[in-house]
Amino acid sequence: MTQEILFRYFRGEASAEEQRQIGAWLLSGEDAQREFEQAHFIYEGMVLYGGSRKPAARKALVYRLRYWGRKLSYAAILAAAMVLTGLGVRYFTTESLSHEMMALQTQPGQRADIELSDGTVVTLNSGSRIEYPTTFKGRERRVRIEGEALLKVNHDERHPFVVSTYAADVKVLGTTFDVVACEEEERFETILMEGSVQVTSASDPSDVQLMKPGDMVTLSGGRLQRSAADFSRSLGWLDGLVSLEAKDFKDLMNTFERVYGVQIVTTANPSIHGLSGEIRISEGIDHALKVLQHVIDFEYEIYEGTVIIR
């Protein structure tokens, strides 16, 4: 596999065929897996440290990165191979003297499942990211999530599981819950299916909500609010559905961008008050917009992957 193709993949510019080639190549053996991880380590190092260096300095940097790249664990390399077989997912890894962190990021329109070292299973919705250690150490099992994920946490009373987000920490012992944390949209939401959860505001540690199954906690006006959950609306993405309920038209279009993997430019802002229901994601963005046109007045066109709404 050429370095040029691998670097295109790391930049998110590889074609679907190139991604399939990389996935098949990674499954061919440990040598390919190590070469992939070494190439990624070199690429990340060049991006972080090599931007303005002269050619001779960049060459020396590559040699140093190759040396350190060989010291990455085999577990991280194997994880990269497993992730790449599910197209549309990006994998990243960093290493320190005491622990190794990895991150999984789904692309718009894609989902991914991952099992953590403690047996916890995480399903990432499209356009979401999780950062987690290869092995949990210490008193807590802590991960960080951006976007949306469903977590089925493996019970361990002595080591509470904590999900960190921009808005709050969600602390559990063993449970199943959904968390949404989209800082750009100022949206935070946690729904509890089973077990127990404690949600603590990131900005005010005294703002704490204890949840029981069927509860939903959201962030409103800078405070955590607890209410009854609407499972059909909030968890439809697990069945390939997107909810039409949103606070405004722009918020709904942000959701469409994430799940359909398109860019939407809009000058329209029609009222969607009282809008409800779900649309199957597999039907595509054109179908979703046509359905909306039955109840909302707007026009649209799709030009080279960009949706223009007026």
Short mmCIF file of C-alpha atoms in Angstrom, two decimals:
data_model
loop_
_atom_site.label_atom_id
_atom_site.label_comp_id
_atom_site.label_asym_id
_atom_site.label_seq_id
_atom_site.Cartn_x
_atom_site.Cartn_y
_atom_site.Cartn_z
CA MET A 1 0.00 0.00 0.00
CA THR A 2 1.47 3.36 -0.99
CA GLN A 3 2.02 6.14 1.52
CA GLU A 4 0.15 8.51 -0.81
CA ILE A 5 -3.08 6.49 -0.54
CA LEU A 6 -2.71 6.11 3.23
CA PHE A 7 -2.16 9.84 3.70
CA ARG A 8 -5.28 10.54 1.60
CA TYR A 9 -7.22 8.26 3.93
CA PHE A 10 -5.89 10.04 7.02
CA ARG A 11 -6.99 13.36 5.48
CA GLY A 12 -10.47 11.94 4.83
CA GLU A 13 -9.98 12.20 1.05
CA ALA A 14 -9.70 8.51 0.08
CA SER A 15 -12.28 7.17 -2.35
CA ALA A 16 -14.63 4.33 -1.38
CA GLU A 17 -12.54 1.94 -3.51
CA GLU A 18 -9.31 3.04 -1.80
CA GLN A 19 -10.95 2.54 1.60
CA ARG A 20 -11.96 -1.00 0.59
CA GLN A 21 -8.39 -1.66 -0.58
CA ILE A 22 -6.98 -0.46 2.72
CA GLY A 23 -9.43 -2.60 4.71
CA ALA A 24 -8.53 -5.75 2.73
CA TRP A 25 -4.81 -4.96 2.96
CA LEU A 26 -4.98 -4.55 6.75
CA LEU A 27 -6.55 -7.98 7.11
CA SER A 28 -3.69 -9.56 5.15
CA GLY A 29 -1.41 -9.80 8.18
CA GLU A 30 0.48 -8.16 11.01
CA ASP A 31 3.05 -6.55 8.72
CA ALA A 32 0.36 -4.54 6.94
CA GLN A 33 -1.21 -3.56 10.24
CA ARG A 34 2.09 -2.32 11.64
CA GLU A 35 2.85 -0.43 8.42
CA PHE A 36 -0.55 1.26 8.59
CA GLU A 37 -0.08 2.40 12.19
CA GLN A 38 3.46 3.60 11.51
CA ALA A 39 2.23 5.61 8.50
CA HIS A 40 -0.53 7.16 10.59
CA PHE A 41 1.92 8.04 13.36
CA ILE A 42 4.19 9.72 10.80
CA TYR A 43 1.28 11.60 9.22
CA GLU A 44 -0.03 12.93 12.55
CA GLY A 45 3.47 13.99 13.57
CA MET A 46 4.02 15.84 10.32
CA VAL A 47 0.68 17.62 10.68
CA LEU A 48 1.40 18.62 14.27
CA TYR A 49 5.08 19.46 14.04
CA GLY A 50 6.19 19.60 10.45
CA GLY A 51 4.01 22.27 8.86
CA SER A 52 6.64 24.98 8.36
CA ARG A 53 9.82 22.95 8.43
CA LYS A 54 12.33 22.97 5.61
CA PRO A 55 12.64 19.78 3.49
CA ALA A 56 15.77 18.55 5.32
CA ALA A 57 14.13 19.08 8.70
CA ARG A 58 10.95 17.32 7.57
CA LYS A 59 13.03 14.33 6.41
CA ALA A 60 14.71 14.12 9.81
CA LEU A 61 11.28 14.35 11.46
CA VAL A 62 10.00 11.39 9.42
CA TYR A 63 12.95 9.25 10.56
CA ARG A 64 12.24 10.09 14.22
CA LEU A 65 8.53 9.41 13.81
CA ARG A 66 9.23 6.03 12.19
CA TYR A 67 11.36 5.09 15.20
CA TRP A 68 8.67 5.99 17.71
CA GLY A 69 5.95 4.56 15.49
CA ARG A 70 7.53 1.11 15.85
CA LYS A 71 6.95 1.35 19.61
CA LEU A 72 3.15 1.49 19.35
CA SER A 73 1.34 -1.51 20.78
CA TYR A 74 0.03 -4.32 18.61
CA ALA A 75 -3.40 -3.87 20.26
CA ALA A 76 -3.68 -0.38 18.77
CA ILE A 77 -2.68 -1.66 15.33
CA LEU A 78 -5.22 -4.50 15.43
CA ALA A 79 -7.93 -2.06 16.50
CA ALA A 80 -7.18 0.01 13.42
CA ALA A 81 -7.71 -3.03 11.21
CA MET A 82 -11.00 -3.87 12.90
CA VAL A 83 -12.28 -0.33 12.59
CA LEU A 84 -11.35 0.04 8.95
CA THR A 85 -13.42 -2.96 7.93
CA GLY A 86 -16.47 -0.82 8.77
CA LEU A 87 -16.12 1.96 6.19
CA GLY A 88 -16.81 5.55 7.15
CA VAL A 89 -14.99 5.34 10.50
CA ARG A 90 -11.74 7.08 11.39
CA TYR A 91 -9.28 5.77 13.96
CA PHE A 92 -6.69 7.77 15.88
CA THR A 93 -4.16 6.85 18.58
CA THR A 94 -1.78 8.69 20.87
CA GLU A 95 0.66 7.34 23.45
CA SER A 96 2.25 8.55 26.68
CA LEU A 97 4.58 6.85 29.15
CA SER A 98 1.72 5.71 31.39
CA HIS A 99 -1.21 4.93 29.09
CA GLU A 100 -2.44 4.85 25.53
CA MET A 101 -5.58 6.63 24.36
CA MET A 102 -7.54 5.86 21.24
CA ALA A 103 -10.40 7.60 19.49
CA LEU A 104 -13.10 6.38 17.14
CA GLN A 105 -14.93 8.86 14.91
CA THR A 106 -17.87 8.04 12.65
CA GLN A 107 -18.48 9.92 9.44
CA PRO A 108 -21.88 11.46 8.53
CA GLY A 109 -24.34 8.74 7.60
CA GLN A 110 -22.30 5.99 9.30
CA ARG A 111 -22.56 4.14 12.63
CA ALA A 112 -20.06 2.00 14.52
CA ASP A 113 -19.99 -0.51 17.39
CA ILE A 114 -17.01 -0.89 19.70
CA GLU A 115 -16.35 -3.05 22.75
CA LEU A 116 -14.08 -1.47 25.36
CA SER A 117 -11.50 -3.38 27.39
CA ASP A 118 -13.93 -3.81 30.34
CA GLY A 119 -16.65 -5.35 28.15
CA THR A 120 -18.70 -2.14 27.83
CA VAL A 121 -20.34 -1.91 24.39
CA VAL A 122 -20.71 1.48 22.70
CA THR A 123 -22.77 2.23 19.59
CA LEU A 124 -21.76 5.54 18.01
CA ASN A 125 -24.28 7.47 15.96
CA SER A 126 -23.17 9.22 12.77
CA GLY A 127 -20.84 12.20 13.07
CA SER A 128 -19.83 11.20 16.62
CA ARG A 129 -16.54 10.55 18.43
CA ILE A 130 -15.40 8.60 21.48
CA GLU A 131 -12.01 8.84 23.20
CA TYR A 132 -11.07 5.93 25.47
CA PRO A 133 -8.00 4.19 26.98
CA THR A 134 -6.84 0.85 25.65
CA THR A 135 -6.99 -0.42 29.24
CA PHE A 136 -8.84 1.18 32.13
CA LYS A 137 -6.59 1.97 35.11
CA GLY A 138 -7.30 3.59 38.46
CA ARG A 139 -10.59 3.98 40.34
CA GLU A 140 -12.68 5.22 37.40
CA ARG A 141 -13.41 4.00 33.89
CA ARG A 142 -13.62 7.30 32.00
CA VAL A 143 -14.35 8.01 28.32
CA ARG A 144 -15.20 11.20 26.44
CA ILE A 145 -18.01 11.49 23.88
CA GLU A 146 -18.88 14.13 21.29
CA GLY A 147 -22.10 13.59 19.36
CA GLU A 148 -24.41 10.70 20.27
CA ALA A 149 -23.83 7.20 21.61
CA LEU A 150 -25.68 4.33 23.25
CA LEU A 151 -23.68 2.66 26.03
CA LYS A 152 -24.23 -0.73 27.66
CA VAL A 153 -21.87 -0.49 30.62
CA ASN A 154 -20.38 -3.65 32.09
CA HIS A 155 -21.06 -3.75 35.85
CA ASP A 156 -18.08 -3.10 38.14
CA GLU A 157 -19.11 -1.64 41.51
CA ARG A 158 -15.52 -0.83 42.50
CA HIS A 159 -14.79 1.09 39.28
CA PRO A 160 -17.59 3.52 38.31
CA PHE A 161 -17.93 4.30 34.61
CA VAL A 162 -17.89 8.01 33.70
CA VAL A 163 -18.81 9.59 30.36
CA SER A 164 -17.35 13.09 30.05
CA THR A 165 -19.00 15.60 27.71
CA TYR A 166 -18.74 19.34 27.17
CA ALA A 167 -21.83 19.88 29.34
CA ALA A 168 -21.78 17.25 32.08
CA ASP A 169 -20.29 14.04 33.45
CA VAL A 170 -22.54 10.96 33.44
CA LYS A 171 -21.51 8.51 36.17
CA VAL A 172 -22.80 4.91 36.31
CA LEU A 173 -22.03 1.54 37.90
CA GLY A 174 -23.71 -0.68 35.30
CA THR A 175 -26.49 0.42 33.02
CA THR A 176 -27.79 1.14 29.51
CA PHE A 177 -28.21 4.75 28.49
CA ASP A 178 -28.05 7.14 25.54
CA VAL A 179 -26.09 10.38 25.63
CA VAL A 180 -26.15 13.32 23.19
CA ALA A 181 -23.46 16.01 23.52
CA CYS A 182 -23.26 18.44 20.58
CA GLU A 183 -21.50 21.59 21.76
CA GLU A 184 -21.94 23.46 18.46
CA GLU A 185 -25.70 22.93 18.69
CA GLU A 186 -25.69 23.60 22.47
CA ARG A 187 -27.48 20.29 22.93
CA PHE A 188 -27.02 17.84 25.79
CA GLU A 189 -29.37 14.96 26.56
CA THR A 190 -29.15 11.69 28.48
CA ILE A 191 -31.82 8.97 28.48
CA LEU A 192 -31.69 6.04 30.91
CA MET A 193 -33.06 2.65 29.88
CA GLU A 194 -31.94 0.54 32.85
CA GLY A 195 -29.78 0.88 35.96
CA SER A 196 -28.96 4.19 37.63
CA VAL A 197 -27.08 7.29 36.54
CA GLN A 198 -25.80 10.44 38.19
CA VAL A 199 -25.40 13.49 35.93
CA THR A 200 -23.20 16.35 37.15
CA SER A 201 -22.97 19.69 35.33
CA ALA A 202 -19.51 20.53 34.01
CA SER A 203 -19.99 24.23 34.86
CA ASP A 204 -21.58 23.76 38.30
CA PRO A 205 -20.66 20.62 40.32
CA SER A 206 -23.56 21.32 42.70
CA ASP A 207 -26.03 20.88 39.81
CA VAL A 208 -26.66 17.12 40.04
CA GLN A 209 -29.50 14.94 38.75
CA LEU A 210 -30.06 11.32 39.84
CA MET A 211 -31.81 9.32 37.13
CA LYS A 212 -34.02 6.26 37.21
CA PRO A 213 -35.08 4.16 34.17
CA GLY A 214 -37.33 6.15 31.88
CA ASP A 215 -35.82 9.50 32.86
CA MET A 216 -34.31 12.05 30.50
CA VAL A 217 -31.93 14.84 31.56
CA THR A 218 -31.33 17.83 29.31
CA LEU A 219 -29.42 21.11 29.58
CA SER A 220 -31.66 24.16 29.47
CA GLY A 221 -30.68 27.70 30.44
CA GLY A 222 -27.39 26.39 31.78
CA ARG A 223 -29.13 24.02 34.23
CA LEU A 224 -29.81 20.28 34.14
CA GLN A 225 -33.51 19.43 33.80
CA ARG A 226 -35.05 15.98 34.42
CA SER A 227 -38.23 14.78 32.68
CA ALA A 228 -39.86 11.64 31.27
CA ALA A 229 -38.10 10.22 28.22
CA ASP A 230 -39.67 9.71 24.80
CA PHE A 231 -37.82 6.59 23.65
CA SER A 232 -39.43 6.46 20.21
CA ARG A 233 -38.24 9.98 19.39
CA SER A 234 -34.78 9.88 20.94
CA LEU A 235 -33.64 6.33 20.12
CA GLY A 236 -35.04 5.94 16.61
CA TRP A 237 -31.51 6.22 15.18
CA LEU A 238 -30.80 2.71 16.45
CA ASP A 239 -33.48 1.46 14.03
CA GLY A 240 -32.23 3.64 11.16
CA LEU A 241 -34.79 6.40 11.73
CA VAL A 242 -34.37 10.16 12.10
CA SER A 243 -36.87 12.10 14.20
CA LEU A 244 -38.53 15.17 12.68
CA GLU A 245 -38.98 16.80 16.09
CA ALA A 246 -36.59 19.73 16.67
CA LYS A 247 -36.60 23.13 18.33
CA ASP A 248 -36.44 24.92 14.96
CA PHE A 249 -35.84 24.36 11.24
CA LYS A 250 -32.10 25.03 11.48
CA ASP A 251 -31.72 22.41 14.22
CA LEU A 252 -33.53 19.86 12.05
CA MET A 253 -31.26 20.66 9.09
CA ASN A 254 -28.20 20.20 11.33
CA THR A 255 -29.50 16.72 12.14
CA PHE A 256 -30.03 15.99 8.42
CA GLU A 257 -26.45 17.08 7.67
CA ARG A 258 -25.12 14.66 10.27
CA VAL A 259 -27.19 11.58 9.36
CA TYR A 260 -27.25 11.99 5.57
CA GLY A 261 -23.66 13.19 5.14
CA VAL A 262 -24.55 16.28 3.08
CA GLN A 263 -24.00 20.01 3.35
CA ILE A 264 -27.15 22.09 3.66
CA VAL A 265 -27.28 25.81 2.90
CA THR A 266 -30.57 27.48 3.77
CA THR A 267 -32.04 30.96 3.68
CA ALA A 268 -35.46 29.65 4.73
CA ASN A 269 -36.65 29.43 8.32
CA PRO A 270 -40.21 28.03 8.25
CA SER A 271 -41.96 27.16 11.48
CA ILE A 272 -41.89 23.48 12.41
CA HIS A 273 -44.00 23.84 15.56
CA GLY A 274 -45.92 20.62 16.20
CA LEU A 275 -43.92 18.61 13.64
CA SER A 276 -43.50 14.96 14.61
CA GLY A 277 -42.78 11.53 13.15
CA GLU A 278 -39.73 9.73 11.78
CA ILE A 279 -38.13 9.19 8.38
CA ARG A 280 -36.04 6.17 7.45
CA ILE A 281 -32.44 7.29 6.89
CA SER A 282 -31.82 4.73 4.13
CA GLU A 283 -34.39 6.50 1.91
CA GLY A 284 -31.96 9.42 1.46
CA ILE A 285 -32.02 13.19 1.85
CA ASP A 286 -34.14 13.80 -1.27
CA HIS A 287 -36.94 11.62 0.14
CA ALA A 288 -36.71 13.33 3.56
CA LEU A 289 -37.05 16.81 2.07
CA LYS A 290 -39.97 15.76 -0.14
CA VAL A 291 -41.78 14.43 2.92
CA LEU A 292 -41.19 17.74 4.72
CA GLN A 293 -42.56 19.70 1.77
CA HIS A 294 -45.99 18.14 2.42
CA VAL A 295 -46.23 20.03 5.71
CA ILE A 296 -43.71 22.89 5.39
CA ASP A 297 -43.48 25.53 2.66
CA PHE A 298 -39.97 25.66 1.15
CA GLU A 299 -38.11 24.91 -2.08
CA TYR A 300 -34.81 23.08 -2.50
CA GLU A 301 -32.31 21.81 -5.04
CA ILE A 302 -29.35 19.47 -4.74
CA TYR A 303 -26.21 20.56 -6.56
CA GLU A 304 -22.98 18.51 -6.41
CA GLY A 305 -23.76 17.09 -2.99
CA THR A 306 -24.90 20.41 -1.49
CA VAL A 307 -28.56 20.98 -0.60
CA ILE A 308 -29.74 24.54 -1.18
CA ILE A 309 -33.00 25.45 0.56
CA ARG A 310 -34.97 28.64 -0.08
#
